[in-house]
Short mmCIF file of C-alpha atoms in Angstrom, two decimals:
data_model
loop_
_atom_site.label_atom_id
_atom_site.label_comp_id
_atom_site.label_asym_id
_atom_site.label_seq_id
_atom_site.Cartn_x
_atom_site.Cartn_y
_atom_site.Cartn_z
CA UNK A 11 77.91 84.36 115.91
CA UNK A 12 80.99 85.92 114.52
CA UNK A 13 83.82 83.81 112.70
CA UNK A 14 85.96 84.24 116.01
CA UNK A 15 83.76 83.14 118.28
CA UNK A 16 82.74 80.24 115.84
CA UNK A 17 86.87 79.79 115.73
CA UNK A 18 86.38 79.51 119.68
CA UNK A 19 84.00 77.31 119.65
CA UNK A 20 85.55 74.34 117.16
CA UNK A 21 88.54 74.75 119.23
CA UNK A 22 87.57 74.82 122.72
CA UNK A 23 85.47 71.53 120.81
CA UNK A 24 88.93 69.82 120.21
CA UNK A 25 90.03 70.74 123.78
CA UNK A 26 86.98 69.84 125.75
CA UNK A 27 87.06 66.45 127.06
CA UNK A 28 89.97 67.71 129.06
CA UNK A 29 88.53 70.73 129.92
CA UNK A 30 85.65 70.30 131.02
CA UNK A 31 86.71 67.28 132.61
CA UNK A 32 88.94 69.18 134.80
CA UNK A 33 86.47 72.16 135.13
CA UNK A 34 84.06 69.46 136.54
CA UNK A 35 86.51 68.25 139.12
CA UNK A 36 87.09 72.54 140.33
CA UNK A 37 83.29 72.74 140.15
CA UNK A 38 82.72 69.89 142.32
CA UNK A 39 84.75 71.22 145.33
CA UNK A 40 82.89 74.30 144.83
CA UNK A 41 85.87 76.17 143.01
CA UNK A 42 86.02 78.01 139.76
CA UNK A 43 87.81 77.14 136.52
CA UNK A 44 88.14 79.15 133.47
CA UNK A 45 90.22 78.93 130.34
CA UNK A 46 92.32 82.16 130.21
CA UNK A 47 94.84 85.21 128.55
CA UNK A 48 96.78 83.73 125.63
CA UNK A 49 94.88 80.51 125.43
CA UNK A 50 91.44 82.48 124.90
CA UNK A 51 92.99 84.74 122.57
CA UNK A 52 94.26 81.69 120.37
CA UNK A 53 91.21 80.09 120.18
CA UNK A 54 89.13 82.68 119.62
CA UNK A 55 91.67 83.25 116.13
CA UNK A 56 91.53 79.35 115.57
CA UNK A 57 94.88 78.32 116.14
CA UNK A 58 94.32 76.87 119.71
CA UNK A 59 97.64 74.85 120.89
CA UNK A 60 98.27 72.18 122.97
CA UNK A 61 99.43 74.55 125.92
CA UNK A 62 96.16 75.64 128.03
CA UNK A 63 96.08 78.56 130.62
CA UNK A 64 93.41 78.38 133.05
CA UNK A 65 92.82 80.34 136.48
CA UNK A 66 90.82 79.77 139.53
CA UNK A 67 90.10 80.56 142.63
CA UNK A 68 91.76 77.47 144.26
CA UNK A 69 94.80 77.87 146.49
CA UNK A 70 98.06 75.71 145.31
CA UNK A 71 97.55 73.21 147.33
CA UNK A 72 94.06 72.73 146.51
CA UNK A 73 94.96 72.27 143.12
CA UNK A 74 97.34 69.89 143.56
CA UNK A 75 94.57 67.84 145.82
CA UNK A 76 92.37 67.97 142.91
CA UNK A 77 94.48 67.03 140.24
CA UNK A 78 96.57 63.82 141.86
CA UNK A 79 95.56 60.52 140.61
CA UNK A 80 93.60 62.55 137.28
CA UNK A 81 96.56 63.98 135.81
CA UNK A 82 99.41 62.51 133.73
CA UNK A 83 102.08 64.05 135.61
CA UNK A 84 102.21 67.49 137.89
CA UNK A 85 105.04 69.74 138.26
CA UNK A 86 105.22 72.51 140.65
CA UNK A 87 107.97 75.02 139.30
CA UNK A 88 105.45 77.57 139.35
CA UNK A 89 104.07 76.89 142.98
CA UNK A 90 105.57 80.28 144.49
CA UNK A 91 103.79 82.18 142.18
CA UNK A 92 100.10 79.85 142.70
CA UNK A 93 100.60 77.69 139.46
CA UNK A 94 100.59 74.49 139.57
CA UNK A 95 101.81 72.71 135.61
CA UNK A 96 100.13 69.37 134.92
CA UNK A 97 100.09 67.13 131.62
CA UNK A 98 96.77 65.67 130.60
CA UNK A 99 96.23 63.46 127.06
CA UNK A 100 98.89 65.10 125.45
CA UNK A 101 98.15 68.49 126.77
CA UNK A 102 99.88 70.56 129.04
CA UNK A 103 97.98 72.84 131.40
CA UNK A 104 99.37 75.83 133.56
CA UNK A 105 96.71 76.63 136.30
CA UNK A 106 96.95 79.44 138.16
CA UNK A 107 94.98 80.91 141.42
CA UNK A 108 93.65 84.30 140.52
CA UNK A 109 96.00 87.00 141.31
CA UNK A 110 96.31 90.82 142.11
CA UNK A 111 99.34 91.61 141.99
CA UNK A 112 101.78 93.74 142.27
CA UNK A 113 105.32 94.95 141.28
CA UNK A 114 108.54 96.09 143.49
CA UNK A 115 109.04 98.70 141.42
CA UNK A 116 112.51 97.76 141.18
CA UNK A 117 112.70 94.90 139.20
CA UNK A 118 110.89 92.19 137.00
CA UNK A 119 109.78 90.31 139.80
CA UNK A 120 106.07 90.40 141.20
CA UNK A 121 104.43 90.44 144.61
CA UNK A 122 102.72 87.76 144.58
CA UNK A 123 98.80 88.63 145.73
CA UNK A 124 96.36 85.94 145.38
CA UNK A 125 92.74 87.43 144.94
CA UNK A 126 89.70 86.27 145.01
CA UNK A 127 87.38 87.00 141.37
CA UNK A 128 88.18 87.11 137.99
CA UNK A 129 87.65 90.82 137.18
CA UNK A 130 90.68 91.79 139.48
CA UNK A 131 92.63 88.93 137.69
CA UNK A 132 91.51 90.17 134.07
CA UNK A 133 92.87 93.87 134.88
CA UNK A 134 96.07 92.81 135.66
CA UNK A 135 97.11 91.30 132.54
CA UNK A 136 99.02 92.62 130.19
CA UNK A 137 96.42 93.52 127.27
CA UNK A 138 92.57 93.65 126.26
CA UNK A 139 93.22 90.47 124.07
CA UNK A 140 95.37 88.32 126.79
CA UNK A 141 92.33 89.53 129.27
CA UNK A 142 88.96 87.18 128.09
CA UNK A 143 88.04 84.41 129.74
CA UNK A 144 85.86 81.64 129.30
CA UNK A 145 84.45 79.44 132.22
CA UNK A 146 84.32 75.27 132.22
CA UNK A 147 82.73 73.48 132.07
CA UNK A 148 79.57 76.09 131.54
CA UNK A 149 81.88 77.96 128.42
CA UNK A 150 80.52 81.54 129.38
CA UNK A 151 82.66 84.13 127.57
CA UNK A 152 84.17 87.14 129.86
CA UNK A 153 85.24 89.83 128.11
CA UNK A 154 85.10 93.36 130.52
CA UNK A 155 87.71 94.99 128.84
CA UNK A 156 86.58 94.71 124.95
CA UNK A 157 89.22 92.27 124.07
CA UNK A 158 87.38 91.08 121.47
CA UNK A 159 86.83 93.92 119.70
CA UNK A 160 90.43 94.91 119.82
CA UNK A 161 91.11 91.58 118.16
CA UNK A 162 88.55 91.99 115.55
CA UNK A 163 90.35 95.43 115.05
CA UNK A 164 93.76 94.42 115.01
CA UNK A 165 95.37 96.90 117.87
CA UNK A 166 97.01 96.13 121.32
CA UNK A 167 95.39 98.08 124.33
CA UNK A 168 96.13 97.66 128.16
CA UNK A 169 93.24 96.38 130.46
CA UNK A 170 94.64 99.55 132.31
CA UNK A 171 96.19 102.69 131.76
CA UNK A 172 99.50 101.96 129.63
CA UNK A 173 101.40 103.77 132.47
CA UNK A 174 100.24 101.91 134.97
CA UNK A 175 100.55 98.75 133.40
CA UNK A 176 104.01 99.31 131.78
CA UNK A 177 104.79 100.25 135.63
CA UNK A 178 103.96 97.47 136.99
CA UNK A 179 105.82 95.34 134.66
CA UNK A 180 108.27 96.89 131.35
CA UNK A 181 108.57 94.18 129.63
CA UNK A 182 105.24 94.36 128.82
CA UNK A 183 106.45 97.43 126.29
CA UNK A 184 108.45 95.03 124.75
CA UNK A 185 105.99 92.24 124.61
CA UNK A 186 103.46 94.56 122.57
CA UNK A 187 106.02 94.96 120.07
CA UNK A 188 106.39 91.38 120.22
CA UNK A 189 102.41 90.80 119.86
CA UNK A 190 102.74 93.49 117.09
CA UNK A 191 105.06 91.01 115.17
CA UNK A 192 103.18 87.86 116.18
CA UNK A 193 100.14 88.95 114.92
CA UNK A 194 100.69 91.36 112.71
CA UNK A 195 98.52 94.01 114.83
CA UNK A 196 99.05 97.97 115.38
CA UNK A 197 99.94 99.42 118.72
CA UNK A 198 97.11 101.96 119.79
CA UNK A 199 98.42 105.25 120.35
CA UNK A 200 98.60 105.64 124.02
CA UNK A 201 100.31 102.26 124.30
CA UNK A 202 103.08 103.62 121.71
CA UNK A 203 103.43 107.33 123.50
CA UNK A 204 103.63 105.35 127.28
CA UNK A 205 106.20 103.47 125.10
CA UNK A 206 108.36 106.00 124.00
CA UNK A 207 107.89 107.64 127.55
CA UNK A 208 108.86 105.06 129.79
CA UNK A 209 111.52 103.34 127.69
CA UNK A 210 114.19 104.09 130.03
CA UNK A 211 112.01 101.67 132.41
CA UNK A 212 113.23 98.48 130.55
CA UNK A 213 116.54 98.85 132.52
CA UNK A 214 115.08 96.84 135.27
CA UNK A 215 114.62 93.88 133.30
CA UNK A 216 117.06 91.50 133.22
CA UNK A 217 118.73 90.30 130.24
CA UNK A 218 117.46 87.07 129.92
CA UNK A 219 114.28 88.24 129.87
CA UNK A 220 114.62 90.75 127.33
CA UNK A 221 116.45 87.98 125.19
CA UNK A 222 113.84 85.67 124.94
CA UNK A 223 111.19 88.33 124.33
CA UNK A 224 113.39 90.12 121.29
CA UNK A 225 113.87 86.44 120.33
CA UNK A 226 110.14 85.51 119.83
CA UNK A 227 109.68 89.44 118.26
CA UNK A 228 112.31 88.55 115.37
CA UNK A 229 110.78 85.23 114.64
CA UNK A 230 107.49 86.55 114.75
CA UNK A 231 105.29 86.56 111.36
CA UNK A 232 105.99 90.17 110.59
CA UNK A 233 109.30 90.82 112.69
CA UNK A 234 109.56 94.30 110.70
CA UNK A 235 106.57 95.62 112.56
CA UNK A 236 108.17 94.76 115.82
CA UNK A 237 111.56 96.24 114.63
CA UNK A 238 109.79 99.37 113.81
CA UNK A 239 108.37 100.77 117.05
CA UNK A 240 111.24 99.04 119.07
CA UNK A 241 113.96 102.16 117.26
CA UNK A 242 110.16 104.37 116.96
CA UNK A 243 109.57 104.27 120.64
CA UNK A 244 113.45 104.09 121.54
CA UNK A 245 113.04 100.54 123.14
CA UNK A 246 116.19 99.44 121.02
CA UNK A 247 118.49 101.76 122.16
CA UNK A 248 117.72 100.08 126.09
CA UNK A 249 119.20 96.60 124.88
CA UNK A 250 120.25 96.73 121.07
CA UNK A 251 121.39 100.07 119.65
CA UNK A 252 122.79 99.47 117.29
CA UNK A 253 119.97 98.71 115.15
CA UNK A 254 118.91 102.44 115.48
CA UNK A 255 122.54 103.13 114.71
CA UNK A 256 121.88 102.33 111.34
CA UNK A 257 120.31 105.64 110.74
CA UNK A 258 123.56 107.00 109.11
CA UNK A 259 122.77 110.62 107.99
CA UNK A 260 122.50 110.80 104.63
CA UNK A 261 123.51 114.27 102.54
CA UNK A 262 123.18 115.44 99.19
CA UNK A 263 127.22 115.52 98.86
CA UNK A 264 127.96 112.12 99.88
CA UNK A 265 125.17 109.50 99.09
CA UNK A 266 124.95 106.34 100.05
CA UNK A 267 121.62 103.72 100.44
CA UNK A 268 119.64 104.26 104.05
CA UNK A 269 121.58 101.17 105.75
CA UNK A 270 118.37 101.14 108.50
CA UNK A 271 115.75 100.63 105.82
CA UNK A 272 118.28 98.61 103.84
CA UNK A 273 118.67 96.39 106.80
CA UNK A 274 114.92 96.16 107.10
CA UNK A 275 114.64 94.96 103.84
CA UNK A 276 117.20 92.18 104.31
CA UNK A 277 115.62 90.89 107.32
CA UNK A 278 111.92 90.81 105.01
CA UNK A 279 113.63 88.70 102.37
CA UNK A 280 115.32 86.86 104.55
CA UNK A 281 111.81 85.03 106.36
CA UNK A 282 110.54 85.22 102.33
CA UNK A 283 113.23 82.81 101.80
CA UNK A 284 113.07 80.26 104.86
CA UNK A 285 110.28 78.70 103.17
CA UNK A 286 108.09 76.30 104.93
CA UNK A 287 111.11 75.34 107.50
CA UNK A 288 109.49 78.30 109.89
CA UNK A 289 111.20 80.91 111.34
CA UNK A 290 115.25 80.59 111.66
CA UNK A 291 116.69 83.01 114.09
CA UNK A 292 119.95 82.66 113.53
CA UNK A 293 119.26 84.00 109.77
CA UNK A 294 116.93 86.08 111.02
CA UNK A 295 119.45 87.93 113.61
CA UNK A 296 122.70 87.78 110.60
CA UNK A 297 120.45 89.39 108.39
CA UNK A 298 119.41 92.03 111.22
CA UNK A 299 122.93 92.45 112.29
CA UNK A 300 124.99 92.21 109.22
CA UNK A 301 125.41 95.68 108.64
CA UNK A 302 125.96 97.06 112.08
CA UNK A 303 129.71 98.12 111.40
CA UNK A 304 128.88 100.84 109.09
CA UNK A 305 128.40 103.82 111.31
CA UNK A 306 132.13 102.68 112.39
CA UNK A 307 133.23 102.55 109.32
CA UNK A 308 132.03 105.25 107.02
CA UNK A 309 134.43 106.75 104.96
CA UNK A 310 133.71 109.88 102.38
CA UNK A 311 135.99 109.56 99.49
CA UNK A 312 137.36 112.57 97.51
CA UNK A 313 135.34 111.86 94.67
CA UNK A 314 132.19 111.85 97.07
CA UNK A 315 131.45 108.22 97.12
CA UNK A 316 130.88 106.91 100.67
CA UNK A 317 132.91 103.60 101.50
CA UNK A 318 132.37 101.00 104.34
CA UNK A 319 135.38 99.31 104.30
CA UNK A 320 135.87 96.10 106.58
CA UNK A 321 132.23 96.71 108.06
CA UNK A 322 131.66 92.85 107.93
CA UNK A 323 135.23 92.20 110.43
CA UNK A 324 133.30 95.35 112.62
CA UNK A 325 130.30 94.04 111.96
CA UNK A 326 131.19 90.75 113.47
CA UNK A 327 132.71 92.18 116.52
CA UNK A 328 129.91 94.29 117.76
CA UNK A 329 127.74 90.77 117.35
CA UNK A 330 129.20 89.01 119.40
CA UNK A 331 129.32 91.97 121.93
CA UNK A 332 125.92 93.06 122.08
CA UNK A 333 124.66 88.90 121.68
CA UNK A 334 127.14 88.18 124.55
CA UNK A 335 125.84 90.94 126.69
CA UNK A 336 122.11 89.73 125.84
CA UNK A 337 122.98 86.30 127.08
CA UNK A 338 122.78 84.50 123.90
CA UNK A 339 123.89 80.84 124.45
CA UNK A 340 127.75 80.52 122.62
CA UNK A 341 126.65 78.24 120.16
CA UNK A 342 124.23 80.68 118.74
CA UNK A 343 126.15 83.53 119.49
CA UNK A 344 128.85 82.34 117.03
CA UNK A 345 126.72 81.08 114.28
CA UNK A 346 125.43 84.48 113.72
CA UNK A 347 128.64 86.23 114.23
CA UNK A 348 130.26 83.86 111.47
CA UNK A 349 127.43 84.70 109.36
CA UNK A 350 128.21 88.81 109.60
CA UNK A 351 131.78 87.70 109.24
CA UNK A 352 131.06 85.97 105.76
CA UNK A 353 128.20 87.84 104.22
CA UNK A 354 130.53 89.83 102.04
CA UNK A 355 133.02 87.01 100.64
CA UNK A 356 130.55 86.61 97.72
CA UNK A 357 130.91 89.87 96.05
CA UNK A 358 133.63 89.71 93.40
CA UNK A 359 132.72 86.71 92.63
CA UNK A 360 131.01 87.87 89.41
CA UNK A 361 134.33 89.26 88.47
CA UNK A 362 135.57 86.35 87.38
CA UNK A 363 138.62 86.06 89.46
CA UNK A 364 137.24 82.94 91.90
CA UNK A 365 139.52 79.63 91.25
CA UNK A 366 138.12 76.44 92.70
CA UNK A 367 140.58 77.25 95.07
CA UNK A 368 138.22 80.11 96.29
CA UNK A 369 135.20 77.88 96.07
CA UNK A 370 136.44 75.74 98.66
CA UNK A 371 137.47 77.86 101.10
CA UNK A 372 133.92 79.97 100.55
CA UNK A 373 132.10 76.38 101.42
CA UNK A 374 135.19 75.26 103.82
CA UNK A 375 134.95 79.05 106.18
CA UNK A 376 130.79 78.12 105.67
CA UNK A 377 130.31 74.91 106.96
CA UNK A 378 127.23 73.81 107.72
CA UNK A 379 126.23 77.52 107.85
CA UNK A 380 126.38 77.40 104.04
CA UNK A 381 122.71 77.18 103.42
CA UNK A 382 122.36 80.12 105.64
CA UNK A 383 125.14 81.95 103.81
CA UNK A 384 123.40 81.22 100.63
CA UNK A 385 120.30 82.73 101.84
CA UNK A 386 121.85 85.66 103.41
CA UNK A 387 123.63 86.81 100.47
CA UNK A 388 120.86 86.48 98.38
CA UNK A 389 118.83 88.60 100.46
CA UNK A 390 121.31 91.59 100.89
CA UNK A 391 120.48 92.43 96.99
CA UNK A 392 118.18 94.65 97.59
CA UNK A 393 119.34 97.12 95.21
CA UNK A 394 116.18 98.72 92.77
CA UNK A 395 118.22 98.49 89.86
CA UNK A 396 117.24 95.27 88.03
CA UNK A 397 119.91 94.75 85.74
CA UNK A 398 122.07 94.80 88.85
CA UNK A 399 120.14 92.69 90.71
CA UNK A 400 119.37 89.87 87.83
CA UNK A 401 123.15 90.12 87.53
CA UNK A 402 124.04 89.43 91.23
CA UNK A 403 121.02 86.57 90.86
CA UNK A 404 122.79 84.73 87.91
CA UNK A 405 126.30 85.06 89.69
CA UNK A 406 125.08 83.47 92.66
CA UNK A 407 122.81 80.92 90.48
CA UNK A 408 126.54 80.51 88.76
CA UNK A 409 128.43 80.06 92.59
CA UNK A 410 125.65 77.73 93.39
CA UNK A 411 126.44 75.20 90.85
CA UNK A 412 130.02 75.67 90.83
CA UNK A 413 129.65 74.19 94.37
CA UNK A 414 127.49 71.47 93.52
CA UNK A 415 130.32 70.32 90.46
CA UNK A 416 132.84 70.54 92.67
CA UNK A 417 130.77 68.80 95.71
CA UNK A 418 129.63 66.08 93.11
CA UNK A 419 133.76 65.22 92.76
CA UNK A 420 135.04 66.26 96.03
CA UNK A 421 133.22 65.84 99.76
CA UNK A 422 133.93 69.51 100.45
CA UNK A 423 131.78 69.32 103.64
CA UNK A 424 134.75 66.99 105.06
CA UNK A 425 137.34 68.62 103.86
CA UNK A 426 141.37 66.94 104.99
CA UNK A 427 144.91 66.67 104.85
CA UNK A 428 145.34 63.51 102.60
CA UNK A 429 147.03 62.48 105.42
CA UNK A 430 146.28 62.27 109.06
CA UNK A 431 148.01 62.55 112.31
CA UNK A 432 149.48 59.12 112.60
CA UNK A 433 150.69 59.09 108.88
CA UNK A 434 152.39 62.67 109.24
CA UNK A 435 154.32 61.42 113.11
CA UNK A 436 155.02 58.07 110.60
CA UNK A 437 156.28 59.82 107.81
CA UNK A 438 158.25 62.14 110.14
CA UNK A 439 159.03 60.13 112.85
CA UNK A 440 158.34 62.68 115.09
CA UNK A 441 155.81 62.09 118.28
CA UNK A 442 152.86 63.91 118.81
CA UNK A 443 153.22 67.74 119.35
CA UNK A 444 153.07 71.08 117.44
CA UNK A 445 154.51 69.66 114.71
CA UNK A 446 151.86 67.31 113.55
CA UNK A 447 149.53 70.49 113.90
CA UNK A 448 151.37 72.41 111.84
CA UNK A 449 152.28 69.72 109.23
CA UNK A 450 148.48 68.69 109.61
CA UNK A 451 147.24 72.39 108.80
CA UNK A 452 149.69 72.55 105.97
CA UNK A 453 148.60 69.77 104.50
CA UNK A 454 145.15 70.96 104.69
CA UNK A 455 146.16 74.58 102.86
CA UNK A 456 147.36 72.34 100.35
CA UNK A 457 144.18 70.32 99.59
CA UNK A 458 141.96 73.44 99.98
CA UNK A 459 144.29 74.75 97.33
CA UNK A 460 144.79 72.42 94.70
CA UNK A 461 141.98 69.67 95.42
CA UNK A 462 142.24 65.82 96.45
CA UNK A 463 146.35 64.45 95.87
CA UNK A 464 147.58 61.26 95.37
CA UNK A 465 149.64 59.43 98.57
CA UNK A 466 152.78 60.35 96.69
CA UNK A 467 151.92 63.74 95.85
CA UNK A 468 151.00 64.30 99.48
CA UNK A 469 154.04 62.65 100.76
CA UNK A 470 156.26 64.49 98.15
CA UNK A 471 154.47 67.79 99.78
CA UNK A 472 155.17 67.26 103.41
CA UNK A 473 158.85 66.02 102.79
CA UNK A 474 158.73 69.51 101.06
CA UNK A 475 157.69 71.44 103.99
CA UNK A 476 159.56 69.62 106.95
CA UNK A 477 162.99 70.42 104.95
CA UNK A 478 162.15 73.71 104.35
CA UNK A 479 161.14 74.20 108.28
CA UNK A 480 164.13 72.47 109.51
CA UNK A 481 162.19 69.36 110.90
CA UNK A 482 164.36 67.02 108.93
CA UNK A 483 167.36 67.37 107.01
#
């Protein structure tokens, strides 16, 4: 027995009450049952979740007769395309009828075909390792396509030809570069040339759908993989080019570091330094994105050094236009834009010209994407020179503690006006309105800028500025 199949076992093991419970129930109306695609796959490399995939033979409706009064709760989302979702002992289980079917060749969306044996139902999957199967409650493996072999070895193959398969359904071209990043596995060749081929295809996906599959890719174990043969097969250039756009040309004349590989390397440190909090895509897509405005805004000098200035403002802008046009929800959306926004404050910090004054604002503009910010930056030394890069280290070591002095004395996460709304229309006697903004904001300039005042020093201060503005005389 080989160590996956011994992984199979232990897990399908954990699973099995439930499983062969419900395979019991299918077998006893004289219907099949097997455990199936991802959930087979999983097992098989011992990391078996709580989410099970099974197929049968059974209709909808005849799964929903068998499963009433034995299941925890049943939903039926899925009933239009024959699965029927149902939560057993803590697990949830999809189960679908067998299907052959096919695609509009339009859009995303499949013809729904039930059909009637497994085989047919293997093929159509999307590759050798999402196509085993194994039966309940009699566990008998099914493997027709050499799934397991291409798991032993690592590579992503199509039950079918790639160009049949990738016709039927794109996103499967971005889903191997997904699996590629998962699981750390290499695309076989044909599967990369149908790729590269039919790239163009991945126009009739919609958005969503390509958002949620470049999501998983990025926070994949090895998202560089994935980034690779999505600008290698010209993928990226269907929903995100400007990842490939980092490919500035570089010439002897007018040097500069290659910003694509650069990025790459950002994006490596970057999961290095999440830890064991798992995979953060809103670091994950700053640290992708953060350079994007260079190809805008490369500049030769006349001494021959290449400049990129205001890249992070460009930067920042093309974010939020290519995240916006990929449906991100806003919330993201902007926490990753701020990030490209910020990732350059830090730099001149180790020139010594930073007052507290600075400090604040750095962790005021931040807030509570500081952590993030501090990773970031750290990861965008990637510079081979290592008195350079110990000297960036220690700088940031340096800005690190400077916040934590000044947090220790001040609660810079909650930073305002030493005095509010009410105290300013008080003080004033002036009703609510513009003015209280703009006395408010003031006011909070001031405390950014010179730390926590008194009442009288803040009074003295806003008496100041409503002369001086003409709100009083």
């Amino acid at each position: 027995m080989t160590k996956a199949q011994r992984n199979a076992v232990a897990e399908l093991l954990r699973v099995s009450p439930v499983a062969d419970e419900l395979g019991r129930r299918f077998g006893a109306a004289g219907h099949e049952l097997h455990l199936v695609g991802g959930s087979v796959r999983d097992a098989l490399l011992g990391r078996l979740g709580d989410d099970l995939d099974f197929c049968t033979d059974a209709l909808p409706e005849q799964t929903l007769a068998l499963v009433k009064g034995w299941a925890d709760g049943i939903w039926e989302t899925g009933r239009d395309f024959g699965t029927i979702g149902i939560l057993k002992n803590g697990l949830r289980l999809e189960i679908t009828t067998f299907r052959a079917e096919a695609y509009d060749g339009l859009t995303r969306n499949p013809v729904v075909r039930y059909g009637d044996n497994l085989l047919d139902d293997l093929r159509r999957r999307d590759f050798t390792i999402n196509a085993m199967a194994v039966s309940l409650p009699g566990h008998d493996f099914t493997d027709p396509f050499g799934g397991l072999d291409d798991l032993a070895a690592g590579v992503i193959k199509t039950p079918d030809s790639p160009a049949l398969s990738f016709g039927d359904d794109p996103l499967r071209m971005l889903r191997a570069a997904r699996f590629a990043a998962k699981l750390r596995f290499t695309v076989d060749k044909p599967v990369a040339e149908a790729m590269t081929e039919m790239a163009a295809d991945l126009d009739r996906i919609t958005a969503e759908r390509i958002r949620d599959e470049f999501t998983k890719l990025l926070c994949g174990l090895d998202p560089i993989a994935g980034l690779r043969l999505l600008v290698d097969t010209g993928l990226a250039d269907r929903f995100i080019p400007e990842i490939s756009g980092l490919k500035l040309e570089i010439d002897e004349h007018a040097q500069h570091k290659d910003v694509y590989e650069h990025t790459l390397i950002v994006v490596s440190n970057a999961v290095r330094l999440e830890g064991d909090a798992g995979p953060d895509f809103v670091l994950r897509m700053a640290a992708l994105m953060h350079d994007v405005g260079k190809p805008a805004t490369k500049a030769v000098g006349r001494d021959g050094r290449v400049s990129f200035h205001h890249h992070e403002v460009v930067g920042a802008r093309l974010t939020r236009q290519r995240m916006k046009a990929m449906r991100f929800p806003k919330d993201v959306t902007s926490d990753v834009v701020d990030l490209v926004a910020l990732h350059l404050r830090f730099y001149g910090y180790g020139r010594g010209e930073w007052t507290d004054s600075a400090v604040r604002r750095y962790v005021t503009d931040a807030g509570e994407l500081l952590p993030r910010l501090h990773k970031l930056t750290r990861s965008d030394c990637t510079t081979r020179n290592r008195r350079k890069a110990a000297a960036l280290s220690a700088d940031y070591d340096a800005l690190e503690e400077r916040i934590a002095r000044i947090e220790a004395e001040e609660d810079l996460a909650r930073v305002r006006p030493d005095l509010d709304g009410n105290a300013i229309m008080e003080l004033l006697g002036v009703p609510p309105g513009p003015v209280v903004g703009q006395a408010w904001r003031f006011l909070k300039e001031l405390r950014l800028d010179r730390g926590p005042l008194d009442r009288d020093e803040a009074e003295a201060e806003l008496w100041r500025w409503a002369r001086e503005h003409g709100h009083i005389s």
